[in-house]
Amino acid sequence: MSTDTTKQSNALIWGVIFIIGAIMLIWSMSTSRTGQVWVTAQQHAFTQLSDGSYTSTDAPASGDIEWTTYKKVSDRDLTQEMIDNGSATLSWSRTIGLWLAAIFTLFILSFLVGDNPAYKFAEAMVVGTSAGYVMVIGLWDVFVPNLLGKLFPTLVQSWALPGMDVAAGSQLLYIVPAILIVMLLFQLMPSGGWISRWPIAFFIGITAGYRMIGYVEADLVAQIKAGIIPLWITGQGGFELWPTVNALLLTIATLAAMVYFFFSIEHKGLVGKTARVGIWFLMITFGASFGYTVMGRIALLAARLEFLFGDWLHFIPSS
Amino acid sequence: MLKTLQNLDRRWIFLSMLLAVAIPILTRTVFPEVVSKQAKMVFDAIEDLPDGSNVLMSYDFDPASQGELLPMAQAFTRHCSVKGHKQYYMALWPLGSPMVDLSIDTIQSEYPDMIYGEDYVKFDYKAGGEAVIRMITQDLRGMFPMDSKGVPLDNIPMTKNIKNIQDMDLIVNVSAGDPGTKQWVQFAATPFGLTTVSGCTGVQAPQMYPYIPEQLAGVLGAIKAAAEYEAAIDEAYPSIAENPRAQEAKRRMGPQLVAHSLMIGLIVIGNWIFFVSRKRGQA
Amino acid sequence: MKRTVPLIIAIVAGFVLLIANFIPFAESWGLTAQEWFNILAVGAMVLGGGNLVKLHLMKVSSKRKGWGYSVVTIACFFGTLFFGLLKIGVHPNPLTPDYAWSGYYLENGSTLWWIYEHMVVPLTSMMFAMLAFYVATAAFRAFRAKNTEATLLLVTAGVVLLGRTYAGVWLFEGWLPESMQWLRFDNLTVWIMDIPNTAGTRAITIGIALGVVATSLRILLGVDRSYLGQD
Amino acid sequence: MRKQIHHILAFVMALSMAAFATAQSPAPPSALSVSDTPNDSGKSVDVTWSLSETDIFNPLNADATQMNPELIVSVYRIERMVTDSSSAEAKQEDLQWRQIAEPSAGETSFVDRTVQLGWTYNYRVCAVDNQGEASSWIVSESLVKPTMQIFDMSKAWLAIFMILFGGFVAYFINEARSGKKLWVRKIAGLEAIDEAVGRATEMGRPVLFVAGIQDINEIQTLAGLTVLSRVAKTAAEYGAQIEVPTCRSLVMAAARETVEAAYLAAGAPDSYQPDKIHYLTDEQFAFVAGVTGYMVREEPAACIYMGGFYAESLILAETGNHIGAIQVAGTAMPSQLPFFVASCDYTLIGEEFFAASAYLSDDPLQIGSLKGQDYGKFLSVLILIIGIFFATTASLSGDGDGFGAGARDYIKNNMLGSEGLGSFGGGNTDLEGDDS
C-alpha cells in the first residue's frame, strides 16, 4: 500500500470509529446513567474517654474527632428512591475519574489502528504512575514498619504507627540494612557506583544461597521422587491396563525429554531416536502451554471490555 | 482470494478479535461448566478442612492480571468464608495489596458477621519475594510485626498463638508470576510439607503440573478453571449460586469460547495460505 | 577493596544461608540475613524509581525525540509519590483517630486511591490486555506448521483451546459412543496436561534446577564475578 | 467381632450415661505424651494424645447415633505451664496453666511452636463438648525441655545430594580451567544462524539481533551476548550489516564491547559501527513497539532473538514472520518457547540455548558447569530408573514387605524424602515431617 492510500484508509478508519463510538455513547447516555458514580456518605465520630483513648460514637459532641467517608453504590444497587431521599449522591471526583479511566483505556486501544500520540501519552503515564505507586507502597509498608520502626520506635509510634510495641527499644543492628540501602543508592551517582557493589553482592549472595537449596529440594529431589512410580498398576480388580499404559508413557516421555537435554552425547543411533521422541513430547508440552497462554490473554481483554461496557456505558450490569 | 488474504490488513484481525470478545459479553451468553479434576481437587482441599481452619491467602498478582485471577481470588474468599475458615491475607506483589482489599470488601459486604481479627486479618505487602516466604516459615513476626491496621500480632486473637506459617492448615496462593506459586512450592510446600493450592495465570499453569499432587494439592489454571471452581462452589452452596457477583468467571467463558474458536480458525486459514502459496513457490 | 570486599560479602552471605538450612544453630543468622535482604529490596525499588527519573531527565535535557512524553512520565511519577507519601485525603486510623498519620495510605477515597483506581488500573491492565490482539494476528500470520514439531505443537494447542471451553463437550454431544468418551476434547486436554505435559515440564524443571545449582555455585565459589562489573 | 463392637458400644453408652448422671461432661482424652521436636533448633514441642471416647472421630463411635449428642467433643483444649525457665525471667502468666491451642475434634497431635529453648514445660489437655462442658484434665506424665540438635538429620540426604550435584559442577569447572578440553555436542541451531546471516548478506539487508529484555546480570542475557559475538563475527566476515536494539542501557554497553571485539577478531575493525547498537527504553511494550517499527521500515532479512523474553516474544516473532525474515530464537523462558517454536525457523530450547553459548565461548565456567549439569542429569536419570525398577517389582509382588518395597520406600522416604539416613526398611523414624 502506498503511503497516501494508507493515510486515506487511516482517516476513514478513525472516522468510522468515532462515529460508532458517538452512537454508542449517545445511546447509552439516553438509556442509563452513563459513567456516573454515586456514593453514600458514612459519618465517623470519635469521642475521648477519661483514659485518653478514643471510642467511636454515634452522637458526636463538640471536641470530638469527626470525618465523613463515601462508599460507592454499584449500579446494581442504586435505586431512584436512594437518589430522591438523598442517601445517594453523585460523586464528581469519581465520575471524572471513571471517564478518565475509560478514555485512557481507549487511548491504549487506539494503538491497534496505528501508533499515535494518544497511545504514547498513555504509555508515558503508565510508566510514571506505576513506578511512583510501587515506591509509595514500598516505603509505607516495609521501610517505615520494618526499618524506621526498629531504629526509632518511639518516633514512629508517635507518628505513623500508634499501635506499635515500643518495649523492645531501638535495635541498632538495623543500622546495617540502612547503610546498605544508602550504599545501593550510590549507583545513581555518576561516579562512586562501585560503592553500590556491596549491597548488590549481599543481594546476589543471599539469592544464590536460598535458590540453590530451594531448587535442589523442590525441583530436583522432589521431582525425581514424584517420577518414581510403578509401571505395573493393580487395583481392586487386579491389573489395570490404562493406568499402567499412562504410567509407562509418563516415564518414557520424562526420560526421553531428559535425554534431549544431554550435551555430552552425540544425538546418533538409539540416543538420537530417544531424543527425537523427547522433542515430540516437549512439543506437546509447548502446545499445551500455548493453549493456556492464549486463554489467559483473552481473559484479560474480556475484563477490560466488561469495564467499558459495564462500569462506564452500563450496557451490562456493572461489577 | 489468496492474494487478498495474504496481504490482509491486520487491523481486520484486530477487529475480529474485538468482536469475538465483545459480542458474547454484550449478549451475556453463559455455558454450563463441567467441573474438571483439577478444579475438584482445589475445591476439596478447602472443603475437606474442618471448619475454622487457618488458611493463608497470598495474593501475588496485580491489576494487569485481574481479568484472569480476580474471579478466582474472590471465589477462594467466598469458599473460605462460607466454611468459616480463619483467613490470613498477604501479598508478595506491591500491587497485590489492593487486590486483597477487594476480597476484604467482599467479606464485609457478603459475610457481615465475620469479624476482623477473629475471622480474617490482612498483612501489608512486604518486599523480598521468596525471601519473605522463607522468613515467615520460621518467624511470622520477624516479617509482620503488625497487621495492616498497625496492631501488634500478639493483640490480635487469630494471630496471638501463631508462631509461623507452619501453623497454617492450608496455603492458598493466587499468582501471576514470580514471586508466586513456584516460590511457595519451593520454600513452603516442599520443605515443610504445607498443603498448598494455587490459582495461577494460564501462562504458569502448565509448569505447575509436575508438582501435583505431592507438592501442590491442586492448580486452577486461568479463567476456565476459575469458572469450574465457581460451579463446584455453586453446587455445594446455593446461597453463593444466587449471588450474581460470584459468577464472574462463568460469564467470561462466553467470550473465551468464541475467541478460542476464532484463534483456531485464524491458525487454519493462515496455514492454508502458507501451504498453498508454498506450493505455488511464492513463500 | 572495590572487588574483594563485595566478593567476600557475597560468599559469606550465601554460605550462611546454606548452613542455616542444615544446622539449627545457624538458623537465626539466616533469618537476620533474610530480614536485611527484604529491607534492602525496598532500597532496590527506590533505586528503580531513581533510575527512571534519571533516564527521562536525560531524555528531556538532551531534547531527544519524544522528550515531551518523558516530561509526562516524570510528572506522573512525582505526582503519585507526593500524594502517596503525604497521605493526601487519608483519614486517621479509626482505632487511633487522634493520630493524623495513622491512616491507610490507599484508603478508599484518598488521592492515591483515585490515582490507583483511575490511572494505574486501567492503564496497566489495558496495556497487558493488548496481547489478546497480538496473539490473534500471530495466529493468522506467524504460527506455521513448518515441520513435524510445529505441527504437533499447533494440533495440541488446538485441542487444548477447544478442550478448555464448552466446545470441547458440545462438539461431541450425542454421536460419540460411551466407550470413546475419552476422545472428547475436554477429556483429552486433561490427559495431555497429566501425561505429556507433566513429563515434558518435569524434564525441563529438573534441567533448570541443575542450571540454577551451577550458577549459584559459581557465585558461592567466587569463580563467577560478572556481578562485580569491570575495573 | 460383631459381638465385641456391641460390647464396646454398650460400654460407651454406659460411660456416657455415667457422665450424664454426674457432671454431664465429655470423656477426657487419654495417653497425653509430649516430646521435643527432633531435628530443630529447640523452638517447638510435639504434643500427642488419644481421642476422647465421646469424640465422633473415635473409631469406637463408628455409629454416632449411639452417642449422647450433648457430649460430642468439639475441641481439645491444650494448656501449658513453665516449670523451669532456667536463668531467664518468665512472664507471670506463663508460670500458671495457660491455654495455647484448641485443636478441633479428631485431632490427635499439636506442635507447640511458642516454647523457649532450654526451658522446661508441663502440658495438660482436656476435651470440650459442644455445650462448652470441659472434661477432666489429663496431665502429661513427663515434663519436656526443648533442645537444639547439632545437625538436622532429616536433611542428611538433601545435604548429600547438594554436595554431589555441586561437586560435579565444581569438578568440571576446575577441569575446564586447568585447560582440559571438554567435549560438547554441536548445536544444530548454530548453523541456522550462519545461514541466516549469509542470506541477509546475499539480499544486502541487515541482520537484527535482540538479546532479550532482561538486564545484564541475568544469565540469559549473557548467553545471548555470547551468541551475539558469533553473529557479529560471521556478519563481519560476510560484510553484512547488524542492528542491535537493547532494552537496558547496561546491555547496550556490553553489546558494543562484544561486537567491537568480534569485528576485530574478524579483521574488519573499521566496518564496526557502534551507533547500530543502541538503547531504546526500559519499558517492555515501548521497546517492542520500537523494534517492530524498525523491522517494518528496514525489513531485515534475518531476525535473531537470543535471551530472556516475556510476553513480547510473539509480537517480535509475528512481525519478523510478516516481513518474511529468517528467524532464529533461543530462550530459557518455558512460557515463551511455544511462540518462538511456532513462528521461527529454528529455536534453541531452554538449556540448549545455554549449551550453544557454552559451545561458542571457550569459557571454562560455561563449559565446565554444562558438563557438571550433564552428570547431574545422569545421576537423576539413574535414581529415577532404579526407583521405578524397585517400585515395579514391589507392585508385581503385590506390594508386600519384600525387598523391592523396602528399597522403594527407602529411596522415596529417606533418600528423596525427609526421614534422614534412617535404616534400610526402617521406615518412619521421627514423628514430624514425612511429606510423602
Short mmCIF file of C-alpha atoms in Angstrom, two decimals, chain C:
data_model
loop_
_atom_site.label_atom_id
_atom_site.label_comp_id
_atom_site.label_asym_id
_atom_site.label_seq_id
_atom_site.Cartn_x
_atom_site.Cartn_y
_atom_site.Cartn_z
CA MET C 1 38.57 -3.01 48.21
CA LYS C 2 36.45 -2.43 45.16
CA ARG C 3 36.18 -6.12 44.29
CA THR C 4 37.41 -8.27 47.16
CA VAL C 5 35.07 -6.93 49.86
CA PRO C 6 31.91 -7.45 47.76
CA LEU C 7 33.19 -10.90 46.80
CA ILE C 8 33.59 -11.84 50.46
CA ILE C 9 30.17 -10.39 51.32
CA ALA C 10 28.51 -12.46 48.59
CA ILE C 11 30.27 -15.70 49.56
CA VAL C 12 29.69 -15.30 53.30
CA ALA C 13 26.04 -14.30 52.89
CA GLY C 14 25.44 -17.25 50.58
CA PHE C 15 27.05 -19.82 52.82
CA VAL C 16 25.31 -18.52 55.93
CA LEU C 17 22.02 -19.25 54.19
CA LEU C 18 23.17 -22.69 53.06
CA ILE C 19 24.34 -23.66 56.54
CA ALA C 20 21.28 -22.20 58.25
CA ASN C 21 19.26 -24.79 56.38
CA PHE C 22 21.08 -27.78 57.84
CA ILE C 23 22.42 -26.63 61.19
CA PRO C 24 19.67 -25.47 63.58
CA PHE C 25 22.18 -23.37 65.48
CA ALA C 26 22.75 -21.11 62.46
CA GLU C 27 19.02 -20.75 61.79
CA SER C 28 18.81 -17.34 63.45
CA TRP C 29 21.72 -16.00 61.36
CA GLY C 30 19.87 -16.97 58.23
CA LEU C 31 16.75 -15.20 59.46
CA THR C 32 18.63 -11.99 60.22
CA ALA C 33 20.33 -12.03 56.83
CA GLN C 34 16.99 -12.51 55.11
CA GLU C 35 15.31 -9.74 57.09
CA TRP C 36 18.05 -7.37 55.91
CA PHE C 37 17.62 -8.69 52.39
CA ASN C 38 13.92 -7.88 52.43
CA ILE C 39 14.51 -4.37 53.76
CA LEU C 40 17.20 -3.87 51.14
CA ALA C 41 14.68 -4.90 48.49
CA VAL C 42 12.88 -1.60 49.18
CA GLY C 43 16.14 0.18 48.53
CA ALA C 44 16.14 -1.54 45.16
CA MET C 45 12.65 -0.11 44.50
CA VAL C 46 13.84 3.39 45.32
CA LEU C 47 16.83 2.81 43.06
CA GLY C 48 14.48 1.75 40.29
CA GLY C 49 12.48 4.95 40.68
CA GLY C 50 15.69 6.96 40.75
CA ASN C 51 16.96 5.34 37.57
CA LEU C 52 13.65 6.03 35.85
CA VAL C 53 13.80 9.73 36.73
CA LYS C 54 17.48 9.95 35.79
CA LEU C 55 16.81 8.32 32.43
CA HIS C 56 13.89 10.55 31.50
CA LEU C 57 15.56 13.71 32.78
CA MET C 58 18.44 12.92 30.43
CA LYS C 59 15.95 12.49 27.59
CA VAL C 60 14.39 15.84 28.41
CA SER C 61 17.65 17.73 28.83
CA SER C 62 19.02 16.33 25.56
CA LYS C 63 15.67 17.20 23.91
CA ARG C 64 15.74 13.74 22.37
CA LYS C 65 12.81 12.75 20.13
CA GLY C 66 9.64 12.37 22.17
CA TRP C 67 11.09 14.15 25.23
CA GLY C 68 7.63 15.58 25.89
CA TYR C 69 6.44 12.14 26.91
CA SER C 70 9.35 11.89 29.33
CA VAL C 71 8.03 15.05 30.98
CA VAL C 72 4.65 13.31 31.39
CA THR C 73 6.36 10.26 32.91
CA ILE C 74 8.34 12.33 35.39
CA ALA C 75 5.30 14.41 36.33
CA CYS C 76 3.19 11.30 36.91
CA PHE C 77 5.97 9.73 38.95
CA PHE C 78 6.44 12.66 41.30
CA GLY C 79 2.72 13.37 41.46
CA THR C 80 1.99 9.84 42.62
CA LEU C 81 4.89 9.95 45.03
CA PHE C 82 3.75 13.27 46.50
CA PHE C 83 0.12 12.29 47.07
CA GLY C 84 1.10 8.86 48.34
CA LEU C 85 3.84 9.77 50.75
CA LEU C 86 1.92 12.71 52.23
CA LYS C 87 -1.22 10.55 52.52
CA ILE C 88 -3.30 13.33 50.95
CA GLY C 89 -7.00 12.77 51.60
CA VAL C 90 -6.37 9.94 54.04
CA HIS C 91 -8.28 9.94 57.34
CA PRO C 92 -6.70 8.66 60.55
CA ASN C 93 -6.93 5.02 61.55
CA PRO C 94 -10.33 4.57 63.30
CA LEU C 95 -8.52 2.74 66.10
CA THR C 96 -6.42 5.83 66.82
CA PRO C 97 -8.32 8.86 65.46
CA ASP C 98 -6.06 11.31 67.26
CA TYR C 99 -3.02 10.28 65.17
CA ALA C 100 -3.27 12.20 61.87
CA TRP C 101 -0.71 9.98 60.08
CA SER C 102 -2.03 6.61 61.22
CA GLY C 103 -4.42 6.07 58.26
CA TYR C 104 -4.14 3.57 55.42
CA TYR C 105 -2.33 5.25 52.52
CA LEU C 106 -4.69 3.63 50.00
CA GLU C 107 -7.90 4.44 51.90
CA ASN C 108 -10.93 4.37 49.60
CA GLY C 109 -11.47 7.99 48.58
CA SER C 110 -7.94 9.25 49.13
CA THR C 111 -5.98 10.89 46.32
CA LEU C 112 -3.56 7.98 45.91
CA TRP C 113 -6.57 5.67 45.71
CA TRP C 114 -8.02 7.90 43.00
CA ILE C 115 -4.79 7.69 41.01
CA TYR C 116 -4.62 3.94 41.52
CA GLU C 117 -8.26 3.31 40.64
CA HIS C 118 -8.50 5.62 37.63
CA MET C 119 -4.98 5.60 36.18
CA VAL C 120 -2.83 2.68 37.37
CA VAL C 121 -5.52 0.02 36.99
CA PRO C 122 -6.98 0.91 33.57
CA LEU C 123 -3.61 1.77 32.04
CA THR C 124 -1.62 -1.26 33.22
CA SER C 125 -4.40 -3.76 32.63
CA MET C 126 -5.31 -2.48 29.15
CA MET C 127 -1.63 -2.36 28.22
CA PHE C 128 -1.41 -6.05 29.07
CA ALA C 129 -4.76 -6.93 27.52
CA MET C 130 -3.48 -5.76 24.13
CA LEU C 131 -1.76 -9.13 23.92
CA ALA C 132 -5.10 -10.72 23.06
CA PHE C 133 -4.96 -8.86 19.74
CA TYR C 134 -1.32 -9.66 19.01
CA VAL C 135 -1.98 -13.33 19.69
CA ALA C 136 -4.73 -13.18 17.07
CA THR C 137 -2.56 -11.65 14.35
CA ALA C 138 0.27 -14.00 15.23
CA ALA C 139 -2.12 -16.93 14.83
CA PHE C 140 -3.01 -15.73 11.34
CA ARG C 141 0.41 -14.69 10.11
CA ALA C 142 3.10 -16.46 12.13
CA PHE C 143 2.10 -19.81 13.61
CA ARG C 144 3.02 -22.18 10.76
CA ALA C 145 3.11 -25.98 10.70
CA LYS C 146 6.55 -25.84 9.08
CA ASN C 147 7.68 -29.26 10.32
CA THR C 148 6.60 -32.21 12.45
CA GLU C 149 7.46 -30.39 15.65
CA ALA C 150 5.49 -27.23 14.87
CA THR C 151 2.57 -29.33 13.60
CA LEU C 152 2.49 -31.35 16.80
CA LEU C 153 2.57 -28.12 18.80
CA LEU C 154 -0.24 -26.45 16.90
CA VAL C 155 -2.51 -29.52 16.94
CA THR C 156 -2.06 -29.85 20.70
CA ALA C 157 -2.74 -26.15 21.10
CA GLY C 158 -5.96 -26.51 19.09
CA VAL C 159 -7.16 -29.44 21.19
CA VAL C 160 -6.39 -27.57 24.43
CA LEU C 161 -8.03 -24.36 23.19
CA LEU C 162 -11.28 -26.20 22.43
CA GLY C 163 -10.92 -28.55 25.39
CA ARG C 164 -10.84 -25.63 27.79
CA THR C 165 -14.17 -24.26 26.58
CA TYR C 166 -17.67 -25.67 26.37
CA ALA C 167 -16.96 -26.52 22.72
CA GLY C 168 -14.87 -29.46 23.95
CA VAL C 169 -18.02 -31.08 25.31
CA TRP C 170 -20.57 -29.73 22.88
CA LEU C 171 -18.79 -30.86 19.67
CA PHE C 172 -19.07 -34.49 20.74
CA GLU C 173 -22.53 -34.46 22.26
CA GLY C 174 -24.82 -37.18 21.06
CA TRP C 175 -22.80 -39.02 18.44
CA LEU C 176 -19.75 -40.25 20.36
CA PRO C 177 -20.22 -43.76 21.84
CA GLU C 178 -19.70 -44.26 25.60
CA SER C 179 -16.53 -46.27 25.00
CA MET C 180 -14.99 -43.39 23.05
CA GLN C 181 -15.80 -40.62 25.54
CA TRP C 182 -12.11 -40.24 26.33
CA LEU C 183 -11.78 -38.71 22.85
CA ARG C 184 -13.83 -35.70 23.94
CA PHE C 185 -11.52 -32.70 23.77
CA ASP C 186 -12.09 -31.80 27.40
CA ASN C 187 -11.06 -35.30 28.50
CA LEU C 188 -8.21 -35.30 26.00
CA THR C 189 -6.97 -31.98 27.42
CA VAL C 190 -6.94 -33.41 30.93
CA TRP C 191 -4.87 -36.33 29.63
CA ILE C 192 -2.47 -34.05 27.74
CA MET C 193 -1.92 -31.99 30.87
CA ASP C 194 -1.50 -35.02 33.12
CA ILE C 195 0.81 -37.16 30.99
CA PRO C 196 2.82 -35.50 28.19
CA ASN C 197 2.78 -32.02 29.71
CA THR C 198 3.77 -33.28 33.16
CA ALA C 199 6.56 -35.36 31.64
CA GLY C 200 7.94 -32.63 29.42
CA THR C 201 7.70 -29.98 32.12
CA ARG C 202 9.32 -32.29 34.66
CA ALA C 203 12.30 -32.81 32.36
CA ILE C 204 12.62 -29.06 31.82
CA THR C 205 12.19 -28.35 35.55
CA ILE C 206 14.93 -30.79 36.53
CA GLY C 207 17.19 -29.30 33.88
CA ILE C 208 16.59 -25.74 35.04
CA ALA C 209 17.15 -26.77 38.66
CA LEU C 210 20.58 -28.16 37.76
CA GLY C 211 21.31 -24.96 35.87
CA VAL C 212 20.47 -22.89 38.95
CA VAL C 213 22.67 -25.10 41.12
CA ALA C 214 25.54 -24.49 38.70
CA THR C 215 25.12 -20.71 38.52
CA SER C 216 24.60 -20.34 42.29
CA LEU C 217 27.64 -22.47 42.97
CA ARG C 218 29.75 -20.40 40.59
CA ILE C 219 28.89 -17.36 42.70
CA LEU C 220 29.37 -19.11 46.06
CA LEU C 221 32.77 -20.43 44.98
CA GLY C 222 33.71 -16.97 43.81
CA VAL C 223 34.56 -18.15 40.29
CA ASP C 224 31.76 -16.18 38.65
CA ARG C 225 32.33 -12.48 39.39
CA SER C 226 30.42 -10.96 36.50
CA TYR C 227 28.17 -9.14 39.01
CA LEU C 228 31.20 -7.19 40.19
CA GLY C 229 31.49 -5.49 36.82
CA GLN C 230 34.68 -4.37 35.15
CA ASP C 231 37.67 -2.35 36.57
#
